[in-house]
Amino acid sequence: MAKLLSSLTLSRPDFATIAAWIRPESKVLDLGCGDGTLLQYLQDTLGVHGYGVEIDDANILACLNNGVNVVQSDLESGLSGFESDSFDYVILSQTLQAMRHTEKIIQEMLRAGKEGIVTFPNFGHWKNRLQVSLGHMPVSQTLPYEWFDTPNVHLCTLSDFEQFCHQHGVHILERRVMSGNRRITLAPNFFGMLAFYRFTRR
Amino acid sequence: MHDSDSIGIVAPLRIYFDTPLSLESGAVLDNYELVYETYGELNATRSNAVLICHALSGNHHVAGVYADNPKNVGWWNNMIGPGKPIDTHKFFVIGVNHIGGCHGSTGPANINKKTGKHYGADFPMVTTVDWAETYVRLADKLGIDQFAAVVGGSLGGMSAMQLALYSPEKVRHAVIIAAAAKLTAQNIAFNDVARQAIITDPDFHGGDYYSHGTLPRRGLRLARMLGHITYLSNDSMAEKFGRELRTGSLSFNFDVEFQIESYLRYQGDKFAEQFDANTYLLMTKALDYFDPARDYDDDLSAAFRCAKANFLVLSFSSDWRFSPERSRAIVKALLDNELNVSYAEILSRHGHDSFLMKDEHYHQLVRAYMNKIDI
């Protein structure tokens, strides 16, 4: 198991970054949890009590096979099945950019949870800027889709997200910016590929 | 039957209980008998028992066939057997007929030892709470401290839920399929029309049709026809029957013209010969009465506060009798109590009956969940 976890950590550095922000034994809701590997990782490393929310049938099955709790539901319709303030953390990992109702989901995260954690691909990364400046929609490691075949509808940069938080009563507690395994501190909106934010209600 | 995964030939067992059973209604059954079947082997630590709770017209014959009647295949044979989603290589599976039933457990068609006559309408009302007590007693007799899982669909799902509330320490996992935490007014209305059809049949004789040598066939047939409509979806009926005519042309009379009429009448007739009308009345009342939140000011979350089990809740998109919304209410109560729960809404066109059908995704979900259960 330890070996499996370390390889998982290496292949998904974002998991370790998220885990570093989560208290052991806390209660976690993972929105758009996919096959449940993040929750499984948090359960195994931190002993969290977790639930995932997923819409896709194959992912629901994968979650059951991975032994994590999962509730099939459409995030776009909100989190009405979850009581207010019932989670320590509500995570939205690499899903924000594919959500239609951005404001609603952030508000719902902060209703159901004490803290929210989001991760998203930074559209301001220099490679994306370069591709746009050369006249094309960017296709990259964190944005692997062609413009005509992408689930992403609300891409943003670090600056955009921070402005959004400021305008919507969201207080950012912590930010981390990564490029692969490397933490980016210099000009993060230019060099960062993946953004992590931990936030709460203002 | 060419089903290599079937458990094969099975035989029902009987067990007699002489400890009086105090029922929720206040009545007492002085003694009773349960008929049940088991598949697979109970392991040395007795930790692999799975109880299957049946729905309105179901029974203890859940899987396999009978030696003297190889066509009588258990009603959930596609779900239970060696290598099947509920795998009898791993689990010791128990199917039991509810008391009040008509397949061998003590019910209205049995002779009341006190009077020497059929119980008939004198058979007391039974509820899911009463059944829960009978499951606990059966487990005790079989030396099972805790069921690895309790599984059921529809009324069976409600019965499984009830056991998880009635005796929390007896249930490690509960699989609740196509169920609800209580019936809606519409559901109770359907049940009452069915009951009225039976009770107003001149052959019902106040429930004592046994001594009149007759059966309330017309009433039971109508009840079943009505029920059957509500177990299917509009789409599945349209797909299966459409407006197809039996003879190809209109005959302008009240005989069977459309294929759906033919199908429903056939199903009704068959059922009316096989099922006891008094049991039908009792089972529909057990459905109506089921409401664990009743004693908690309609707060379902409060009703589940005592539960300890892990839950898998499943619903079907086209099930309008026990809609996904009803299952989500159960899930909410489980989440509010921080219980382990997974929920899936399965895309299906077959309405409420979907829970009995072989659907790959549905069966994969049950298989995945059951595989993860530690025994």
PDB file of N, CA, C and O in Angstrom, chain A residues 137-167:
ATOM      1  N   MET A 137      -6.168  28.481 -30.007  1.00  0.00           N
ATOM      2  CA  MET A 137      -6.582  28.124 -28.657  1.00  0.00           C
ATOM      3  C   MET A 137      -5.555  27.143 -28.105  1.00  0.00           C
ATOM      4  O   MET A 137      -5.116  26.235 -28.820  1.00  0.00           O
ATOM      5  N   PRO A 138      -5.174  27.313 -26.843  1.00  0.00           N
ATOM      6  CA  PRO A 138      -4.097  26.464 -26.310  1.00  0.00           C
ATOM      7  C   PRO A 138      -4.512  25.008 -26.085  1.00  0.00           C
ATOM      8  O   PRO A 138      -5.640  24.732 -25.673  1.00  0.00           O
ATOM      9  N   VAL A 139      -3.579  24.130 -26.412  1.00  0.00           N
ATOM     10  CA  VAL A 139      -3.715  22.713 -26.062  1.00  0.00           C
ATOM     11  C   VAL A 139      -2.436  22.364 -25.319  1.00  0.00           C
ATOM     12  O   VAL A 139      -1.339  22.573 -25.844  1.00  0.00           O
ATOM     13  N   SER A 140      -2.583  21.893 -24.053  1.00  0.00           N
ATOM     14  CA  SER A 140      -1.390  21.630 -23.245  1.00  0.00           C
ATOM     15  C   SER A 140      -1.658  20.467 -22.306  1.00  0.00           C
ATOM     16  O   SER A 140      -2.730  19.864 -22.330  1.00  0.00           O
ATOM     17  N   GLN A 141      -0.669  20.220 -21.445  1.00  0.00           N
ATOM     18  CA  GLN A 141      -0.784  19.130 -20.483  1.00  0.00           C
ATOM     19  C   GLN A 141      -2.000  19.317 -19.579  1.00  0.00           C
ATOM     20  O   GLN A 141      -2.734  18.376 -19.301  1.00  0.00           O
ATOM     21  N   THR A 142      -2.220  20.557 -19.112  1.00  0.00           N
ATOM     22  CA  THR A 142      -3.353  20.796 -18.212  1.00  0.00           C
ATOM     23  C   THR A 142      -4.631  21.153 -18.964  1.00  0.00           C
ATOM     24  O   THR A 142      -5.713  21.132 -18.389  1.00  0.00           O
ATOM     25  N   LEU A 143      -4.489  21.496 -20.235  1.00  0.00           N
ATOM     26  CA  LEU A 143      -5.665  21.796 -21.076  1.00  0.00           C
ATOM     27  C   LEU A 143      -5.594  20.908 -22.320  1.00  0.00           C
ATOM     28  O   LEU A 143      -5.303  21.385 -23.405  1.00  0.00           O
ATOM     29  N   PRO A 144      -5.840  19.626 -22.159  1.00  0.00           N
ATOM     30  CA  PRO A 144      -5.534  18.688 -23.239  1.00  0.00           C
ATOM     31  C   PRO A 144      -6.588  18.616 -24.348  1.00  0.00           C
ATOM     32  O   PRO A 144      -6.525  17.711 -25.170  1.00  0.00           O
ATOM     33  N   TYR A 145      -7.530  19.542 -24.394  1.00  0.00           N
ATOM     34  CA  TYR A 145      -8.628  19.420 -25.355  1.00  0.00           C
ATOM     35  C   TYR A 145      -8.521  20.420 -26.503  1.00  0.00           C
ATOM     36  O   TYR A 145      -8.045  21.539 -26.330  1.00  0.00           O
ATOM     37  N   GLU A 146      -9.012  19.995 -27.654  1.00  0.00           N
ATOM     38  CA  GLU A 146      -9.169  20.921 -28.771  1.00  0.00           C
ATOM     39  C   GLU A 146     -10.369  21.810 -28.468  1.00  0.00           C
ATOM     40  O   GLU A 146     -11.301  21.412 -27.762  1.00  0.00           O
ATOM     41  N   TRP A 147     -10.376  22.997 -29.051  1.00  0.00           N
ATOM     42  CA  TRP A 147     -11.431  23.977 -28.742  1.00  0.00           C
ATOM     43  C   TRP A 147     -12.837  23.438 -29.025  1.00  0.00           C
ATOM     44  O   TRP A 147     -13.796  23.789 -28.343  1.00  0.00           O
ATOM     45  N   PHE A 148     -12.940  22.550 -30.022  1.00  0.00           N
ATOM     46  CA  PHE A 148     -14.275  22.074 -30.431  1.00  0.00           C
ATOM     47  C   PHE A 148     -14.716  20.855 -29.626  1.00  0.00           C
ATOM     48  O   PHE A 148     -15.825  20.377 -29.791  1.00  0.00           O
ATOM     49  N   ASP A 149     -13.836  20.371 -28.762  1.00  0.00           N
ATOM     50  CA  ASP A 149     -14.127  19.115 -28.086  1.00  0.00           C
ATOM     51  C   ASP A 149     -13.737  19.206 -26.610  1.00  0.00           C
ATOM     52  O   ASP A 149     -13.186  18.277 -26.054  1.00  0.00           O
ATOM     53  N   THR A 150     -13.995  20.354 -26.007  1.00  0.00           N
ATOM     54  CA  THR A 150     -13.545  20.550 -24.630  1.00  0.00           C
ATOM     55  C   THR A 150     -14.736  20.620 -23.661  1.00  0.00           C
ATOM     56  O   THR A 150     -15.764  21.205 -23.983  1.00  0.00           O
ATOM     57  N   PRO A 151     -14.589  20.012 -22.481  1.00  0.00           N
ATOM     58  CA  PRO A 151     -15.639  20.176 -21.464  1.00  0.00           C
ATOM     59  C   PRO A 151     -15.502  21.523 -20.747  1.00  0.00           C
ATOM     60  O   PRO A 151     -16.380  21.906 -19.990  1.00  0.00           O
ATOM     61  N   ASN A 152     -14.373  22.205 -20.991  1.00  0.00           N
ATOM     62  CA  ASN A 152     -14.107  23.441 -20.253  1.00  0.00           C
ATOM     63  C   ASN A 152     -14.903  24.606 -20.832  1.00  0.00           C
ATOM     64  O   ASN A 152     -14.830  24.881 -22.022  1.00  0.00           O
ATOM     65  N   VAL A 153     -15.651  25.273 -19.961  1.00  0.00           N
ATOM     66  CA  VAL A 153     -16.458  26.404 -20.422  1.00  0.00           C
ATOM     67  C   VAL A 153     -16.083  27.706 -19.718  1.00  0.00           C
ATOM     68  O   VAL A 153     -16.389  28.784 -20.198  1.00  0.00           O
ATOM     69  N   HIS A 154     -15.412  27.602 -18.561  1.00  0.00           N
ATOM     70  CA  HIS A 154     -15.080  28.789 -17.789  1.00  0.00           C
ATOM     71  C   HIS A 154     -13.619  28.771 -17.359  1.00  0.00           C
ATOM     72  O   HIS A 154     -13.308  28.647 -16.172  1.00  0.00           O
ATOM     73  N   LEU A 155     -12.734  28.904 -18.333  1.00  0.00           N
ATOM     74  CA  LEU A 155     -11.310  28.949 -18.004  1.00  0.00           C
ATOM     75  C   LEU A 155     -10.956  30.320 -17.439  1.00  0.00           C
ATOM     76  O   LEU A 155     -11.560  31.321 -17.804  1.00  0.00           O
ATOM     77  N   CYS A 156      -9.978  30.333 -16.521  1.00  0.00           N
ATOM     78  CA  CYS A 156      -9.585  31.628 -15.948  1.00  0.00           C
ATOM     79  C   CYS A 156      -8.106  31.598 -15.569  1.00  0.00           C
ATOM     80  O   CYS A 156      -7.483  30.540 -15.521  1.00  0.00           O
ATOM     81  N   THR A 157      -7.602  32.779 -15.268  1.00  0.00           N
ATOM     82  CA  THR A 157      -6.225  32.901 -14.776  1.00  0.00           C
ATOM     83  C   THR A 157      -6.273  33.068 -13.260  1.00  0.00           C
ATOM     84  O   THR A 157      -7.358  33.244 -12.690  1.00  0.00           O
ATOM     85  N   LEU A 158      -5.094  33.037 -12.642  1.00  0.00           N
ATOM     86  CA  LEU A 158      -5.028  33.264 -11.193  1.00  0.00           C
ATOM     87  C   LEU A 158      -5.664  34.611 -10.835  1.00  0.00           C
ATOM     88  O   LEU A 158      -6.442  34.712  -9.884  1.00  0.00           O
ATOM     89  N   SER A 159      -5.302  35.622 -11.627  1.00  0.00           N
ATOM     90  CA  SER A 159      -5.808  36.974 -11.351  1.00  0.00           C
ATOM     91  C   SER A 159      -7.326  37.024 -11.469  1.00  0.00           C
ATOM     92  O   SER A 159      -7.999  37.659 -10.658  1.00  0.00           O
ATOM     93  N   ASP A 160      -7.852  36.343 -12.485  1.00  0.00           N
ATOM     94  CA  ASP A 160      -9.311  36.310 -12.674  1.00  0.00           C
ATOM     95  C   ASP A 160      -9.995  35.695 -11.456  1.00  0.00           C
ATOM     96  O   ASP A 160     -10.989  36.210 -10.958  1.00  0.00           O
ATOM     97  N   PHE A 161      -9.459  34.568 -10.988  1.00  0.00           N
ATOM     98  CA  PHE A 161     -10.096  33.867  -9.876  1.00  0.00           C
ATOM     99  C   PHE A 161     -10.045  34.720  -8.606  1.00  0.00           C
ATOM    100  O   PHE A 161     -11.017  34.809  -7.856  1.00  0.00           O
ATOM    101  N   GLU A 162      -8.902  35.367  -8.391  1.00  0.00           N
ATOM    102  CA  GLU A 162      -8.754  36.189  -7.188  1.00  0.00           C
ATOM    103  C   GLU A 162      -9.696  37.393  -7.221  1.00  0.00           C
ATOM    104  O   GLU A 162     -10.275  37.769  -6.191  1.00  0.00           O
ATOM    105  N   GLN A 163      -9.888  37.941  -8.404  1.00  0.00           N
ATOM    106  CA  GLN A 163     -10.834  39.043  -8.559  1.00  0.00           C
ATOM    107  C   GLN A 163     -12.270  38.560  -8.290  1.00  0.00           C
ATOM    108  O   GLN A 163     -13.052  39.213  -7.606  1.00  0.00           O
ATOM    109  N   PHE A 164     -12.555  37.369  -8.807  1.00  0.00           N
ATOM    110  CA  PHE A 164     -13.874  36.756  -8.590  1.00  0.00           C
ATOM    111  C   PHE A 164     -14.140  36.587  -7.087  1.00  0.00           C
ATOM    112  O   PHE A 164     -15.212  36.918  -6.587  1.00  0.00           O
ATOM    113  N   CYS A 165     -13.132  36.077  -6.370  1.00  0.00           N
ATOM    114  CA  CYS A 165     -13.281  35.854  -4.927  1.00  0.00           C
ATOM    115  C   CYS A 165     -13.540  37.179  -4.221  1.00  0.00           C
ATOM    116  O   CYS A 165     -14.417  37.276  -3.353  1.00  0.00           O
ATOM    117  N   HIS A 166     -12.780  38.181  -4.601  1.00  0.00           N
ATOM    118  CA  HIS A 166     -12.920  39.502  -3.989  1.00  0.00           C
ATOM    119  C   HIS A 166     -14.341  40.040  -4.187  1.00  0.00           C
ATOM    120  O   HIS A 166     -14.941  40.609  -3.279  1.00  0.00           O
ATOM    121  N   GLN A 167     -14.882  39.808  -5.379  1.00  0.00           N
ATOM    122  CA  GLN A 167     -16.218  40.338  -5.711  1.00  0.00           C
ATOM    123  C   GLN A 167     -17.356  39.520  -5.105  1.00  0.00           C
ATOM    124  O   GLN A 167     -18.494  39.965  -5.067  1.00  0.00           O
TER     125      GLN A 167
END
